[in-house]
Structures are given as structure tokens and as C-alpha cells.
Amino acid sequence: MSDIESKITEFLKDKTILVTGGTGSFGKKFIRTVLERYPVKKVIVYSRDELKQFEMQQMFKNESRLRFFIGDVRDKERLYLAFRGVDIVIHAAAIKQVPAAEYNPMECIKTNINGAENIIEASLYTNVQRVIALSTDKAANPINLYGATKLCSDKIFVAGNNLVGDRNLRFSVVRYGNVAGSRGSVVPFFRNLINNGATELPITDENMTRFWITLEQGVQFVLNNLVRMHGGEVFVPKIPSIRIVDLATAMAPNAKQNIIGIRPGEKIHEVMCPRDDFQHTIEFDNFFILKPSIVFSNIDADFTTTALGEKGKLVEPNFEYNSFNNPHYLTVEELVELNKHV
Ligand SMILES: NC(=O)c1ccc[n+]([C@@H]2O[C@H](COP(=O)([O-])OP(=O)(O)OC[C@H]3O[C@@H](n4cnc5c(N)ncnc54)[C@H](OP(=O)(O)O)[C@@H]3O)[C@@H](O)[C@H]2O)c1
């Protein structure tokens, strides 16, 4: 067992973890991983839809450590109830479809921003010790409402550390890019078209690039950061980029690629660590930390050294980590291989 794995095992021993959005793509993978690998006491799913919870109960029929709680992150009182006895919260619930957020801005604000505030309050008044909130590259220099709400959420979680007093409670954020094959993403979209006999695939822009991460990598990164965090960090993994045209070629080599133009709220390239944040960006071997821009009254951490002792250093002036300048791209062949497991 690696050093970090043994730290996670020790940290999660007899702990109760609540996952908001536990029935989603990330939540299911995270929960399966935790139940299979770590000696946790209990895992609680917190989400709205009873059918998704019912289906998940069927998937985990023999798992006595799994509990289900129907609730909305907009409902603070319900969160107080759900957080009783919880040690760790992973906040994955979100409205995350860019067009849906553009058309229904207040719904996205209520879930992604008010929901974040509710998670913090409910943590403050219960015995929660660690909270990791999932964010997205779309929160970096946002141009769409979804990204803007996730940036607000990130800021709310970072600032939440200032409210904890001498409690052993910390909030951090994990930010990453497109999850290969997650619900509503481009891989199932292309796959559906291909399975229905499409001879052409729609491409919004031939230059478009995206960060690309698998669910396994996302889950592992969150787990690693549970034992790495001081509180107040935005953790960004170093992950590969893809060109959307390469993804289409990998999935349907003979299909024509039809350029349809960029959609509302889309960028050609995504950013993970913005240039304007270079003074707060610390580079480690496999990840970056965006350190808080505010000073906490109660946390006196040197963010260039993680709680695991990993050492990083501030990036050069004007450094930016985006999906275009990323030195690591997946090739068409690598995408073909990866898609077999998605
Ligand atoms: N997928 C990606 O490519 C990607 C990339 C970067 C970051 N992220 C972030 O990762 C997180 C998880 O994404 P995902 O792909 O797992 O999303 P997902 O598959 O769409 O799952 C979302 C989950 O949130 C729950 N939910 C939605 N609104 C809720 C509310 N108001 N209260 C309680 N639960 C609610 C949903 O269940 P109910 O509908 O039953 O409530 C579902 O369980 C999100 O924060 C997202 O922003 C995702």
C-alpha cells in the first residue's frame, strides 16, 4: 500500500461520509470506491430524486454501510438533520449543464450558490470535520452562468474557513475538467448518435480543446486531497487535454465532422489556473494549488507544503494552465483505448 493510501485508510477508519449528489456520476463512483477500499463506518447519499436512489439501492443491495437521505441542498434544515453524526462531506450536487443554467439562471444560483452556503452553515453547527466541494474548470474566468455560480461556490467554501473558530473543521475545493463519459457529456452524446447510425458528428469548433479526466482519477484526486488539505485550497490536478476533433475521430473514424459553431456560453479552450491568479498558484509534481487570496484568522498554513509534506513552488509570473497550452494531449489512439473503459 502506498504512503498516501495508508494515510487515507487511517483517516477514513470508522468515519461517516455524506455525499451530496451521491447518485450522480461522480457520487456513485466515489461511494463504490470508498466502500470497497476503506474501513468507513457509514456512507450517506444526499440527493432529491427517489428513483435514482432506488436504482442505486439495487446496485448496492448487500452493502449495509450505505444509507440514503432524500433532500435538497437548498433546504438548510434538511441538511442539519442529514449532517448529524457525519465526519466528512463531499459536495458533488450541482446544476451543471451550461445551456440549462443560461436559460434558468435563478435555479442554478439557488442550487450552486445558496446550496454551498447551506453546506457550510450545516457543517458549522454539526460535527463535520472536512468538506471538499467539487468545482469545474468552467469556474476559472467564467463566461457562462454555470461557471460563474461555481466560482461563487468556490469563494464561499474558501471563505468558510474563516468561520470555524477553533473547531477542527476545514473546507477545500477540487477543480477539474471534463469527466470522460459522465452524464450529459460529449462521449455519451456522440455514442448515442453513432449507435443510431449517424454518418456525421457535429463539432462546435475544430480548434476546441478540453481537459480530460476519468472518473477514477477524479475520485482518487478527491480522496488524496482529504489528507492533503490544510483548508482553503483550490486543488487542480495535472491532467491531459484532448482536441474535440480527435475524440470524434477516435469514436467514429469514418464519420464526416460537421462544424456547427460554438454554443452559448462555450469557450474554445478551458482554463484551470488563470493567468490573473498566478500570484496564488503553487505547482507540485502532479497538481496545482490555488492558495486563498485572503488571510485566515485561524489557519496559519504554508500552502507551499501540503499536510502530507509535499513541496511545491509558486509559478512564474503570467503563468496560466489551460487546455490549449497544456503540454500533455491524448492522441487519437489513446482516446480509442480510454473510451473502451468509459
Ligand atoms: N461531469 C463533469 O464533466 C464534471 C467536470 C468538472 C466538475 N464536475 C462537478 O462534479 C460534480 C458532480 O458532477 P456529476 O457529473 O457527478 O453530476 P451528475 O451526474 O449530474 O450528478 C448530480 C447529482 O446531484 C444531485 N443534485 C442535483 N441538484 C441537487 C440538489 N438541489 N440537491 C441535492 N442533490 C442535487 C443529483 O441527484 P438528484 O437529481 O436526484 O437530486 C445527482 O445525484 C458537480 O459539482 C460538477 O459541477 C463535473
mmCIF file of C-alpha atoms and ligand atoms in Angstrom:
data_model
loop_
_atom_site.group_PDB
_atom_site.id
_atom_site.type_symbol
_atom_site.label_atom_id
_atom_site.label_comp_id
_atom_site.label_asym_id
_atom_site.label_seq_id
_atom_site.Cartn_x
_atom_site.Cartn_y
_atom_site.Cartn_z
ATOM 1 C CA MET A 1 0.000 0.000 0.000
ATOM 2 C CA SER A 2 1.391 3.425 -0.962
ATOM 3 C CA ASP A 3 2.036 6.017 1.707
ATOM 4 C CA ILE A 4 -0.908 8.165 0.662
ATOM 5 C CA GLU A 5 -3.232 5.133 0.536
ATOM 6 C CA SER A 6 -2.316 4.185 4.092
ATOM 7 C CA LYS A 7 -2.926 7.792 5.187
ATOM 8 C CA ILE A 8 -6.372 7.755 3.564
ATOM 9 C CA THR A 9 -7.171 4.370 5.124
ATOM 10 C CA GLU A 10 -6.176 5.620 8.552
ATOM 11 C CA PHE A 11 -8.094 8.880 8.089
ATOM 12 C CA LEU A 12 -11.312 7.208 6.912
ATOM 13 C CA LYS A 13 -11.334 4.491 9.579
ATOM 14 C CA ASP A 14 -14.768 4.460 11.300
ATOM 15 C CA LYS A 15 -15.728 7.740 9.644
ATOM 16 C CA THR A 16 -19.178 8.655 8.349
ATOM 17 C CA ILE A 17 -19.110 10.330 4.940
ATOM 18 C CA LEU A 18 -22.032 12.153 3.357
ATOM 19 C CA VAL A 19 -22.010 12.735 -0.405
ATOM 20 C CA THR A 20 -24.376 15.379 -1.764
ATOM 21 C CA GLY A 21 -25.297 14.333 -5.292
ATOM 22 C CA GLY A 22 -24.343 10.779 -4.326
ATOM 23 C CA THR A 23 -26.498 9.313 -7.114
ATOM 24 C CA GLY A 24 -24.623 11.228 -9.843
ATOM 25 C CA SER A 25 -21.705 10.031 -11.983
ATOM 26 C CA PHE A 26 -19.066 11.173 -9.503
ATOM 27 C CA GLY A 27 -21.047 10.201 -6.402
ATOM 28 C CA LYS A 28 -21.647 6.603 -7.440
ATOM 29 C CA LYS A 29 -18.005 6.036 -8.378
ATOM 30 C CA PHE A 30 -16.753 7.744 -5.231
ATOM 31 C CA ILE A 31 -19.064 5.720 -2.986
ATOM 32 C CA ARG A 32 -18.219 2.403 -4.645
ATOM 33 C CA THR A 33 -14.501 3.150 -4.273
ATOM 34 C CA VAL A 34 -14.805 4.147 -0.628
ATOM 35 C CA LEU A 35 -16.931 1.127 0.328
ATOM 36 C CA GLU A 36 -14.620 -1.279 -1.483
ATOM 37 C CA ARG A 37 -11.330 0.125 -0.245
ATOM 38 C CA TYR A 38 -11.691 1.786 3.153
ATOM 39 C CA PRO A 39 -12.925 0.767 6.621
ATOM 40 C CA VAL A 40 -15.536 3.546 6.840
ATOM 41 C CA LYS A 41 -18.422 3.354 9.295
ATOM 42 C CA LYS A 42 -21.137 4.687 7.036
ATOM 43 C CA VAL A 43 -21.709 6.455 3.720
ATOM 44 C CA ILE A 44 -24.800 8.616 3.223
ATOM 45 C CA VAL A 45 -26.223 9.661 -0.139
ATOM 46 C CA TYR A 46 -27.976 13.035 -0.091
ATOM 47 C CA SER A 47 -29.988 13.890 -3.230
ATOM 48 C CA ARG A 48 -33.533 14.709 -4.401
ATOM 49 C CA ASP A 49 -34.770 12.033 -6.750
ATOM 50 C CA GLU A 50 -36.162 8.876 -5.138
ATOM 51 C CA LEU A 51 -35.901 6.866 -8.350
ATOM 52 C CA LYS A 52 -32.156 7.437 -8.716
ATOM 53 C CA GLN A 53 -31.759 6.473 -5.048
ATOM 54 C CA PHE A 54 -33.899 3.350 -5.542
ATOM 55 C CA GLU A 55 -31.783 2.298 -8.524
ATOM 56 C CA MET A 56 -28.624 2.869 -6.525
ATOM 57 C CA GLN A 57 -30.008 0.801 -3.633
ATOM 58 C CA GLN A 58 -30.437 -2.081 -6.088
ATOM 59 C CA MET A 59 -26.831 -1.693 -7.255
ATOM 60 C CA PHE A 60 -25.518 -1.816 -3.676
ATOM 61 C CA LYS A 61 -28.028 -4.380 -2.313
ATOM 62 C CA ASN A 62 -25.617 -6.155 0.010
ATOM 63 C CA GLU A 63 -23.933 -3.061 1.416
ATOM 64 C CA SER A 64 -25.065 -2.457 4.998
ATOM 65 C CA ARG A 65 -22.928 0.686 5.457
ATOM 66 C CA LEU A 66 -24.823 2.688 2.809
ATOM 67 C CA ARG A 67 -27.739 5.000 3.741
ATOM 68 C CA PHE A 68 -29.999 7.200 1.645
ATOM 69 C CA PHE A 69 -31.368 10.587 2.532
ATOM 70 C CA ILE A 70 -33.801 12.436 0.261
ATOM 71 C CA GLY A 71 -33.047 16.133 0.419
ATOM 72 C CA ASP A 72 -32.230 19.258 -1.498
ATOM 73 C CA VAL A 73 -29.062 21.289 -0.876
ATOM 74 C CA ARG A 74 -31.316 24.355 -0.997
ATOM 75 C CA ASP A 75 -33.004 23.112 2.203
ATOM 76 C CA LYS A 76 -30.806 24.105 5.147
ATOM 77 C CA GLU A 77 -32.945 22.472 7.849
ATOM 78 C CA ARG A 78 -32.833 19.168 5.995
ATOM 79 C CA LEU A 79 -29.030 19.435 5.747
ATOM 80 C CA TYR A 80 -28.776 19.997 9.524
ATOM 81 C CA LEU A 81 -30.657 16.731 10.041
ATOM 82 C CA ALA A 82 -28.624 14.835 7.463
ATOM 83 C CA PHE A 83 -25.256 16.060 8.852
ATOM 84 C CA ARG A 84 -25.844 14.708 12.383
ATOM 85 C CA GLY A 85 -23.068 12.204 13.104
ATOM 86 C CA VAL A 86 -21.271 12.997 9.834
ATOM 87 C CA ASP A 87 -17.473 13.486 9.837
ATOM 88 C CA ILE A 88 -16.763 14.228 6.170
ATOM 89 C CA VAL A 89 -18.878 15.858 3.465
ATOM 90 C CA ILE A 90 -18.169 15.577 -0.239
ATOM 91 C CA HIS A 91 -20.285 18.158 -2.015
ATOM 92 C CA ALA A 92 -20.983 16.977 -5.566
ATOM 93 C CA ALA A 93 -24.601 18.112 -6.052
ATOM 94 C CA ALA A 94 -24.925 20.754 -8.742
ATOM 95 C CA ILE A 95 -26.842 22.027 -11.698
ATOM 96 C CA LYS A 96 -24.108 21.576 -14.287
ATOM 97 C CA GLN A 97 -25.484 21.755 -17.823
ATOM 98 C CA VAL A 98 -24.293 25.039 -19.359
ATOM 99 C CA PRO A 99 -27.401 25.683 -21.544
ATOM 100 C CA ALA A 100 -29.824 24.782 -18.694
ATOM 101 C CA ALA A 101 -28.060 27.287 -16.457
ATOM 102 C CA GLU A 102 -28.215 30.010 -19.140
ATOM 103 C CA TYR A 103 -31.969 29.537 -19.517
ATOM 104 C CA ASN A 104 -32.717 29.073 -15.787
ATOM 105 C CA PRO A 105 -30.203 31.308 -14.026
ATOM 106 C CA MET A 106 -32.002 31.559 -10.681
ATOM 107 C CA GLU A 107 -32.361 27.765 -10.419
ATOM 108 C CA CYS A 108 -28.624 27.384 -10.943
ATOM 109 C CA ILE A 109 -27.891 30.149 -8.413
ATOM 110 C CA LYS A 110 -30.172 28.553 -5.792
ATOM 111 C CA THR A 111 -28.547 25.128 -6.092
ATOM 112 C CA ASN A 112 -24.911 26.030 -6.726
ATOM 113 C CA ILE A 113 -24.525 29.211 -4.646
ATOM 114 C CA ASN A 114 -27.201 29.075 -1.934
ATOM 115 C CA GLY A 115 -26.576 25.337 -1.678
ATOM 116 C CA ALA A 116 -22.872 25.985 -0.971
ATOM 117 C CA GLU A 117 -23.737 28.431 1.794
ATOM 118 C CA ASN A 118 -26.163 25.909 3.315
ATOM 119 C CA ILE A 119 -23.492 23.176 3.323
ATOM 120 C CA ILE A 120 -21.157 25.490 5.226
ATOM 121 C CA GLU A 121 -23.773 26.502 7.788
ATOM 122 C CA ALA A 122 -24.901 22.944 8.379
ATOM 123 C CA SER A 123 -21.242 21.896 8.822
ATOM 124 C CA LEU A 124 -20.629 24.721 11.309
ATOM 125 C CA TYR A 125 -23.495 23.645 13.546
ATOM 126 C CA THR A 126 -22.822 19.894 13.476
ATOM 127 C CA ASN A 127 -19.625 17.889 13.982
ATOM 128 C CA VAL A 128 -18.383 17.761 10.415
ATOM 129 C CA GLN A 129 -14.572 17.949 10.188
ATOM 130 C CA ARG A 130 -13.717 18.027 6.491
ATOM 131 C CA VAL A 131 -15.646 19.277 3.467
ATOM 132 C CA ILE A 132 -14.471 19.006 -0.116
ATOM 133 C CA ALA A 133 -16.595 20.753 -2.743
ATOM 134 C CA LEU A 134 -16.313 19.761 -6.389
ATOM 135 C CA SER A 135 -15.708 22.571 -8.827
ATOM 136 C CA THR A 136 -15.043 22.794 -12.536
ATOM 137 C CA ASP A 137 -12.638 24.427 -14.968
ATOM 138 C CA LYS A 138 -15.641 26.499 -16.086
ATOM 139 C CA ALA A 139 -15.292 28.401 -12.777
ATOM 140 C CA ALA A 140 -11.933 29.822 -13.932
ATOM 141 C CA ASN A 141 -12.502 33.129 -15.770
ATOM 142 C CA PRO A 142 -16.162 32.160 -16.201
ATOM 143 C CA ILE A 143 -18.165 33.256 -19.231
ATOM 144 C CA ASN A 144 -21.292 31.200 -18.529
ATOM 145 C CA LEU A 145 -23.647 31.226 -15.579
ATOM 146 C CA TYR A 146 -22.792 27.678 -14.531
ATOM 147 C CA GLY A 147 -19.094 28.609 -14.267
ATOM 148 C CA ALA A 148 -19.906 31.879 -12.516
ATOM 149 C CA THR A 149 -22.014 30.077 -9.886
ATOM 150 C CA LYS A 150 -19.241 27.537 -9.330
ATOM 151 C CA LEU A 151 -16.718 30.366 -8.886
ATOM 152 C CA CYS A 152 -19.034 31.884 -6.248
ATOM 153 C CA SER A 153 -19.319 28.458 -4.640
ATOM 154 C CA ASP A 154 -15.501 28.095 -4.606
ATOM 155 C CA LYS A 155 -15.147 31.506 -2.940
ATOM 156 C CA ILE A 156 -17.853 30.659 -0.370
ATOM 157 C CA PHE A 157 -16.082 27.419 0.590
ATOM 158 C CA VAL A 158 -12.665 29.067 0.821
ATOM 159 C CA ALA A 159 -14.044 31.896 2.990
ATOM 160 C CA GLY A 160 -15.944 29.342 5.113
ATOM 161 C CA ASN A 161 -12.629 28.523 6.816
ATOM 162 C CA ASN A 162 -12.778 31.914 8.485
ATOM 163 C CA LEU A 163 -15.975 30.978 10.302
ATOM 164 C CA VAL A 164 -14.793 27.827 12.050
ATOM 165 C CA GLY A 165 -13.085 29.390 15.101
ATOM 166 C CA ASP A 166 -11.186 26.699 16.968
ATOM 167 C CA ARG A 167 -13.322 23.859 15.563
ATOM 168 C CA ASN A 168 -11.494 21.063 13.746
ATOM 169 C CA LEU A 169 -13.397 21.877 10.548
ATOM 170 C CA ARG A 170 -11.867 22.702 7.161
ATOM 171 C CA PHE A 171 -13.256 23.427 3.691
ATOM 172 C CA SER A 172 -11.373 22.928 0.416
ATOM 173 C CA VAL A 173 -12.262 22.767 -3.257
ATOM 174 C CA VAL A 174 -11.279 20.367 -6.025
ATOM 175 C CA ARG A 175 -11.421 21.825 -9.538
ATOM 176 C CA TYR A 176 -11.077 19.706 -12.669
ATOM 177 C CA GLY A 177 -12.156 19.468 -16.289
ATOM 178 C CA ASN A 178 -14.471 17.295 -18.365
ATOM 179 C CA VAL A 179 -15.084 13.852 -16.960
ATOM 180 C CA ALA A 180 -14.888 11.327 -19.781
ATOM 181 C CA GLY A 181 -18.306 9.744 -20.209
ATOM 182 C CA SER A 182 -20.172 11.474 -17.374
ATOM 183 C CA ARG A 183 -23.941 12.013 -17.610
ATOM 184 C CA GLY A 184 -24.892 14.527 -20.312
ATOM 185 C CA SER A 185 -21.333 14.868 -21.683
ATOM 186 C CA VAL A 186 -19.957 14.617 -25.212
ATOM 187 C CA VAL A 187 -18.950 10.912 -25.146
ATOM 188 C CA PRO A 188 -22.483 9.554 -24.460
ATOM 189 C CA PHE A 189 -23.823 12.177 -26.894
ATOM 190 C CA PHE A 190 -21.542 11.014 -29.737
ATOM 191 C CA ARG A 191 -22.078 7.366 -28.789
ATOM 192 C CA ASN A 192 -25.831 7.749 -28.988
ATOM 193 C CA LEU A 193 -25.572 9.334 -32.456
ATOM 194 C CA ILE A 194 -23.213 6.598 -33.653
ATOM 195 C CA ASN A 195 -25.454 3.820 -32.290
ATOM 196 C CA ASN A 196 -28.363 5.387 -34.179
ATOM 197 C CA GLY A 197 -26.441 5.144 -37.447
ATOM 198 C CA ALA A 198 -25.192 8.732 -37.780
ATOM 199 C CA THR A 199 -22.729 9.255 -40.643
ATOM 200 C CA GLU A 200 -21.677 12.694 -39.418
ATOM 201 C CA LEU A 201 -20.812 14.053 -35.984
ATOM 202 C CA PRO A 202 -21.470 17.684 -35.009
ATOM 203 C CA ILE A 203 -18.350 19.594 -33.936
ATOM 204 C CA THR A 204 -18.860 23.033 -32.458
ATOM 205 C CA ASP A 205 -15.375 24.330 -33.370
ATOM 206 C CA GLU A 206 -12.496 22.481 -34.997
ATOM 207 C CA ASN A 207 -9.931 24.127 -32.701
ATOM 208 C CA MET A 208 -11.759 23.274 -29.481
ATOM 209 C CA THR A 209 -9.746 21.597 -26.711
ATOM 210 C CA ARG A 210 -10.851 20.275 -23.343
ATOM 211 C CA PHE A 211 -9.204 18.948 -20.195
ATOM 212 C CA TRP A 212 -9.954 15.223 -19.870
ATOM 213 C CA ILE A 213 -10.150 13.209 -16.688
ATOM 214 C CA THR A 214 -11.586 9.789 -15.905
ATOM 215 C CA LEU A 215 -13.985 9.275 -13.017
ATOM 216 C CA GLU A 216 -11.386 7.048 -11.308
ATOM 217 C CA GLN A 217 -8.801 9.845 -11.472
ATOM 218 C CA GLY A 218 -11.329 12.395 -10.191
ATOM 219 C CA VAL A 219 -12.326 10.185 -7.273
ATOM 220 C CA GLN A 220 -8.703 9.421 -6.370
ATOM 221 C CA PHE A 221 -7.794 13.107 -6.515
ATOM 222 C CA VAL A 222 -10.601 13.977 -4.078
ATOM 223 C CA LEU A 223 -9.536 11.172 -1.723
ATOM 224 C CA ASN A 224 -5.888 12.290 -1.840
ATOM 225 C CA ASN A 225 -6.859 15.863 -1.054
ATOM 226 C CA LEU A 226 -8.821 14.815 2.033
ATOM 227 C CA VAL A 227 -5.496 14.009 3.675
ATOM 228 C CA ARG A 228 -3.507 16.713 1.871
ATOM 229 C CA MET A 229 -5.642 19.753 2.716
ATOM 230 C CA HIS A 230 -4.934 22.490 5.262
ATOM 231 C CA GLY A 231 -8.252 24.177 4.388
ATOM 232 C CA GLY A 232 -8.834 26.965 1.879
ATOM 233 C CA GLU A 233 -7.071 25.420 -1.139
ATOM 234 C CA VAL A 234 -8.462 25.000 -4.631
ATOM 235 C CA PHE A 235 -6.775 21.798 -5.798
ATOM 236 C CA VAL A 236 -6.245 21.372 -9.565
ATOM 237 C CA PRO A 237 -4.888 18.086 -10.969
ATOM 238 C CA LYS A 238 -2.436 17.962 -13.874
ATOM 239 C CA ILE A 239 -4.467 16.073 -16.461
ATOM 240 C CA PRO A 240 -4.276 15.676 -20.253
ATOM 241 C CA SER A 241 -6.109 17.730 -22.869
ATOM 242 C CA ILE A 242 -7.950 16.448 -25.911
ATOM 243 C CA ARG A 243 -8.897 18.014 -29.224
ATOM 244 C CA ILE A 244 -12.615 17.512 -29.834
ATOM 245 C CA VAL A 245 -11.883 16.557 -33.477
ATOM 246 C CA ASP A 246 -9.559 13.787 -32.180
ATOM 247 C CA LEU A 247 -12.321 12.497 -29.908
ATOM 248 C CA ALA A 248 -14.744 12.366 -32.866
ATOM 249 C CA THR A 249 -12.094 10.573 -34.965
ATOM 250 C CA ALA A 250 -11.443 8.101 -32.155
ATOM 251 C CA MET A 251 -15.149 7.309 -31.782
ATOM 252 C CA ALA A 252 -16.133 7.252 -35.476
ATOM 253 C CA PRO A 253 -13.101 7.312 -37.795
ATOM 254 C CA ASN A 254 -15.239 7.251 -40.952
ATOM 255 C CA ALA A 255 -17.865 9.795 -39.928
ATOM 256 C CA LYS A 256 -17.861 13.241 -41.503
ATOM 257 C CA GLN A 257 -17.212 16.033 -38.994
ATOM 258 C CA ASN A 258 -19.771 18.747 -39.395
ATOM 259 C CA ILE A 259 -18.777 22.144 -37.909
ATOM 260 C CA ILE A 260 -21.916 23.644 -36.335
ATOM 261 C CA GLY A 261 -20.480 26.644 -34.456
ATOM 262 C CA ILE A 262 -19.874 27.339 -30.811
ATOM 263 C CA ARG A 263 -22.849 27.063 -28.386
ATOM 264 C CA PRO A 264 -23.987 29.797 -25.975
ATOM 265 C CA GLY A 265 -21.628 30.041 -23.011
ATOM 266 C CA GLU A 266 -18.935 27.777 -24.523
ATOM 267 C CA LYS A 267 -15.210 28.544 -24.717
ATOM 268 C CA ILE A 268 -12.811 27.254 -27.379
ATOM 269 C CA HIS A 269 -10.303 26.342 -24.646
ATOM 270 C CA GLU A 270 -10.856 25.896 -20.916
ATOM 271 C CA VAL A 271 -8.708 27.387 -18.157
ATOM 272 C CA MET A 272 -7.871 25.726 -14.879
ATOM 273 C CA CYS A 273 -5.367 28.158 -13.289
ATOM 274 C CA PRO A 274 -5.998 31.652 -14.706
ATOM 275 C CA ARG A 275 -3.114 33.995 -15.556
ATOM 276 C CA ASP A 276 -4.620 36.624 -13.247
ATOM 277 C CA ASP A 277 -4.219 34.178 -10.365
ATOM 278 C CA PHE A 278 -0.540 33.378 -10.980
ATOM 279 C CA GLN A 279 0.489 35.008 -7.701
ATOM 280 C CA HIS A 280 -1.610 32.422 -5.852
ATOM 281 C CA THR A 281 -0.727 29.377 -7.971
ATOM 282 C CA ILE A 282 1.623 26.799 -6.497
ATOM 283 C CA GLU A 283 2.903 23.971 -8.672
ATOM 284 C CA PHE A 284 3.518 20.466 -7.309
ATOM 285 C CA ASP A 285 4.598 17.340 -9.239
ATOM 286 C CA ASN A 286 1.087 16.202 -10.205
ATOM 287 C CA PHE A 287 -1.185 19.061 -9.243
ATOM 288 C CA PHE A 288 -1.538 22.770 -8.550
ATOM 289 C CA ILE A 289 -2.893 24.561 -5.518
ATOM 290 C CA LEU A 290 -4.593 27.933 -5.844
ATOM 291 C CA LYS A 291 -3.955 29.292 -2.390
ATOM 292 C CA PRO A 292 -6.530 31.570 -0.792
ATOM 293 C CA SER A 293 -6.208 35.244 -1.655
ATOM 294 C CA ILE A 294 -7.487 36.166 1.820
ATOM 295 C CA VAL A 295 -5.677 35.649 5.106
ATOM 296 C CA PHE A 296 -7.491 33.432 7.610
ATOM 297 C CA SER A 297 -7.614 34.461 11.228
ATOM 298 C CA ASN A 298 -7.369 30.867 12.450
ATOM 299 C CA ILE A 299 -5.359 28.904 9.831
ATOM 300 C CA ASP A 300 -1.674 29.661 9.642
ATOM 301 C CA ALA A 301 -0.680 27.289 6.863
ATOM 302 C CA ASP A 302 2.246 27.447 4.468
ATOM 303 C CA PHE A 303 0.427 26.428 1.304
ATOM 304 C CA THR A 304 3.689 25.585 -0.490
ATOM 305 C CA THR A 305 3.847 22.467 1.705
ATOM 306 C CA THR A 306 0.796 20.203 1.886
ATOM 307 C CA ALA A 307 -0.385 18.483 5.062
ATOM 308 C CA LEU A 308 1.381 15.387 3.638
ATOM 309 C CA GLY A 309 4.678 17.272 3.424
ATOM 310 C CA GLU A 310 4.685 17.541 -0.409
ATOM 311 C CA LYS A 311 6.639 20.627 -1.515
ATOM 312 C CA GLY A 312 5.567 22.976 -4.279
ATOM 313 C CA LYS A 313 6.659 26.329 -5.573
ATOM 314 C CA LEU A 314 4.983 29.467 -6.844
ATOM 315 C CA VAL A 315 4.675 29.545 -10.654
ATOM 316 C CA GLU A 316 6.437 32.091 -12.853
ATOM 317 C CA PRO A 317 4.720 35.464 -13.466
ATOM 318 C CA ASN A 318 1.875 35.285 -16.030
ATOM 319 C CA PHE A 319 1.695 31.503 -15.858
ATOM 320 C CA GLU A 320 -1.622 30.052 -16.986
ATOM 321 C CA TYR A 321 -2.718 26.404 -17.068
ATOM 322 C CA ASN A 322 -5.252 25.990 -19.872
ATOM 323 C CA SER A 323 -6.406 23.155 -22.113
ATOM 324 C CA PHE A 324 -4.588 24.665 -25.143
ATOM 325 C CA ASN A 325 -1.135 25.307 -23.627
ATOM 326 C CA ASN A 326 -1.232 22.031 -21.675
ATOM 327 C CA PRO A 327 1.935 20.091 -22.610
ATOM 328 C CA HIS A 328 0.070 16.773 -22.391
ATOM 329 C CA TYR A 329 -2.505 15.855 -25.089
ATOM 330 C CA LEU A 330 -4.118 12.459 -25.581
ATOM 331 C CA THR A 331 -3.618 11.014 -29.081
ATOM 332 C CA VAL A 332 -6.452 9.503 -31.143
ATOM 333 C CA GLU A 333 -5.093 6.031 -30.300
ATOM 334 C CA GLU A 334 -5.048 6.805 -26.583
ATOM 335 C CA LEU A 335 -8.625 8.088 -26.825
ATOM 336 C CA VAL A 336 -9.725 4.865 -28.564
ATOM 337 C CA GLU A 337 -8.168 2.886 -25.703
ATOM 338 C CA LEU A 338 -9.623 5.127 -22.999
ATOM 339 C CA ASN A 339 -13.129 5.035 -24.495
ATOM 340 C CA LYS A 340 -13.177 1.242 -24.131
ATOM 341 C CA HIS A 341 -13.266 1.745 -20.365
ATOM 342 C CA VAL A 342 -15.666 4.694 -20.248
HETATM 343 N N1 LIG B 1 -19.196 15.742 -15.129
HETATM 344 C C1 LIG B 1 -18.187 16.553 -15.413
HETATM 345 O O1 LIG B 1 -17.646 16.555 -16.524
HETATM 346 C C2 LIG B 1 -17.671 17.479 -14.343
HETATM 347 C C3 LIG B 1 -16.478 18.176 -14.601
HETATM 348 C C4 LIG B 1 -15.989 19.019 -13.613
HETATM 349 C C5 LIG B 1 -16.682 19.151 -12.411
HETATM 350 N N2 LIG B 1 -17.854 18.490 -12.221
HETATM 351 C C6 LIG B 1 -18.550 18.708 -10.956
HETATM 352 O O2 LIG B 1 -18.626 17.469 -10.289
HETATM 353 C C7 LIG B 1 -19.816 17.399 -9.520
HETATM 354 C C8 LIG B 1 -20.547 16.099 -9.791
HETATM 355 O O3 LIG B 1 -20.845 16.030 -11.177
HETATM 356 P P1 LIG B 1 -21.559 14.749 -11.784
HETATM 357 O O4 LIG B 1 -21.012 14.608 -13.168
HETATM 358 O O5 LIG B 1 -21.490 13.606 -10.846
HETATM 359 O O6 LIG B 1 -23.059 15.305 -11.883
HETATM 360 P P2 LIG B 1 -24.403 14.472 -12.111
HETATM 361 O O7 LIG B 1 -24.099 13.116 -12.640
HETATM 362 O O8 LIG B 1 -25.309 15.360 -12.927
HETATM 363 O O9 LIG B 1 -24.992 14.321 -10.668
HETATM 364 C C9 LIG B 1 -25.514 15.407 -9.956
HETATM 365 C C10 LIG B 1 -26.050 14.893 -8.638
HETATM 366 O O10 LIG B 1 -26.511 15.996 -7.878
HETATM 367 C C11 LIG B 1 -27.827 15.734 -7.388
HETATM 368 N N3 LIG B 1 -28.492 17.019 -7.268
HETATM 369 C C12 LIG B 1 -28.738 17.939 -8.233
HETATM 370 N N4 LIG B 1 -29.345 19.007 -7.704
HETATM 371 C C13 LIG B 1 -29.464 18.758 -6.363
HETATM 372 C C14 LIG B 1 -29.999 19.498 -5.281
HETATM 373 N N5 LIG B 1 -30.542 20.702 -5.465
HETATM 374 N N6 LIG B 1 -29.949 18.951 -4.046
HETATM 375 C C15 LIG B 1 -29.418 17.726 -3.842
HETATM 376 N N7 LIG B 1 -28.896 16.987 -4.836
HETATM 377 C C16 LIG B 1 -28.920 17.500 -6.082
HETATM 378 C C17 LIG B 1 -28.426 14.803 -8.450
HETATM 379 O O11 LIG B 1 -29.460 13.969 -7.944
HETATM 380 P P3 LIG B 1 -30.999 14.425 -7.894
HETATM 381 O O12 LIG B 1 -31.310 14.973 -9.243
HETATM 382 O O13 LIG B 1 -31.718 13.183 -7.539
HETATM 383 O O14 LIG B 1 -31.087 15.451 -6.805
HETATM 384 C C18 LIG B 1 -27.205 13.920 -8.756
HETATM 385 O O15 LIG B 1 -27.075 12.954 -7.751
HETATM 386 C C19 LIG B 1 -20.606 18.665 -9.831
HETATM 387 O O16 LIG B 1 -20.407 19.587 -8.798
HETATM 388 C C20 LIG B 1 -19.979 19.179 -11.100
HETATM 389 O O17 LIG B 1 -20.067 20.578 -11.176
HETATM 390 C C21 LIG B 1 -18.352 17.631 -13.151
#
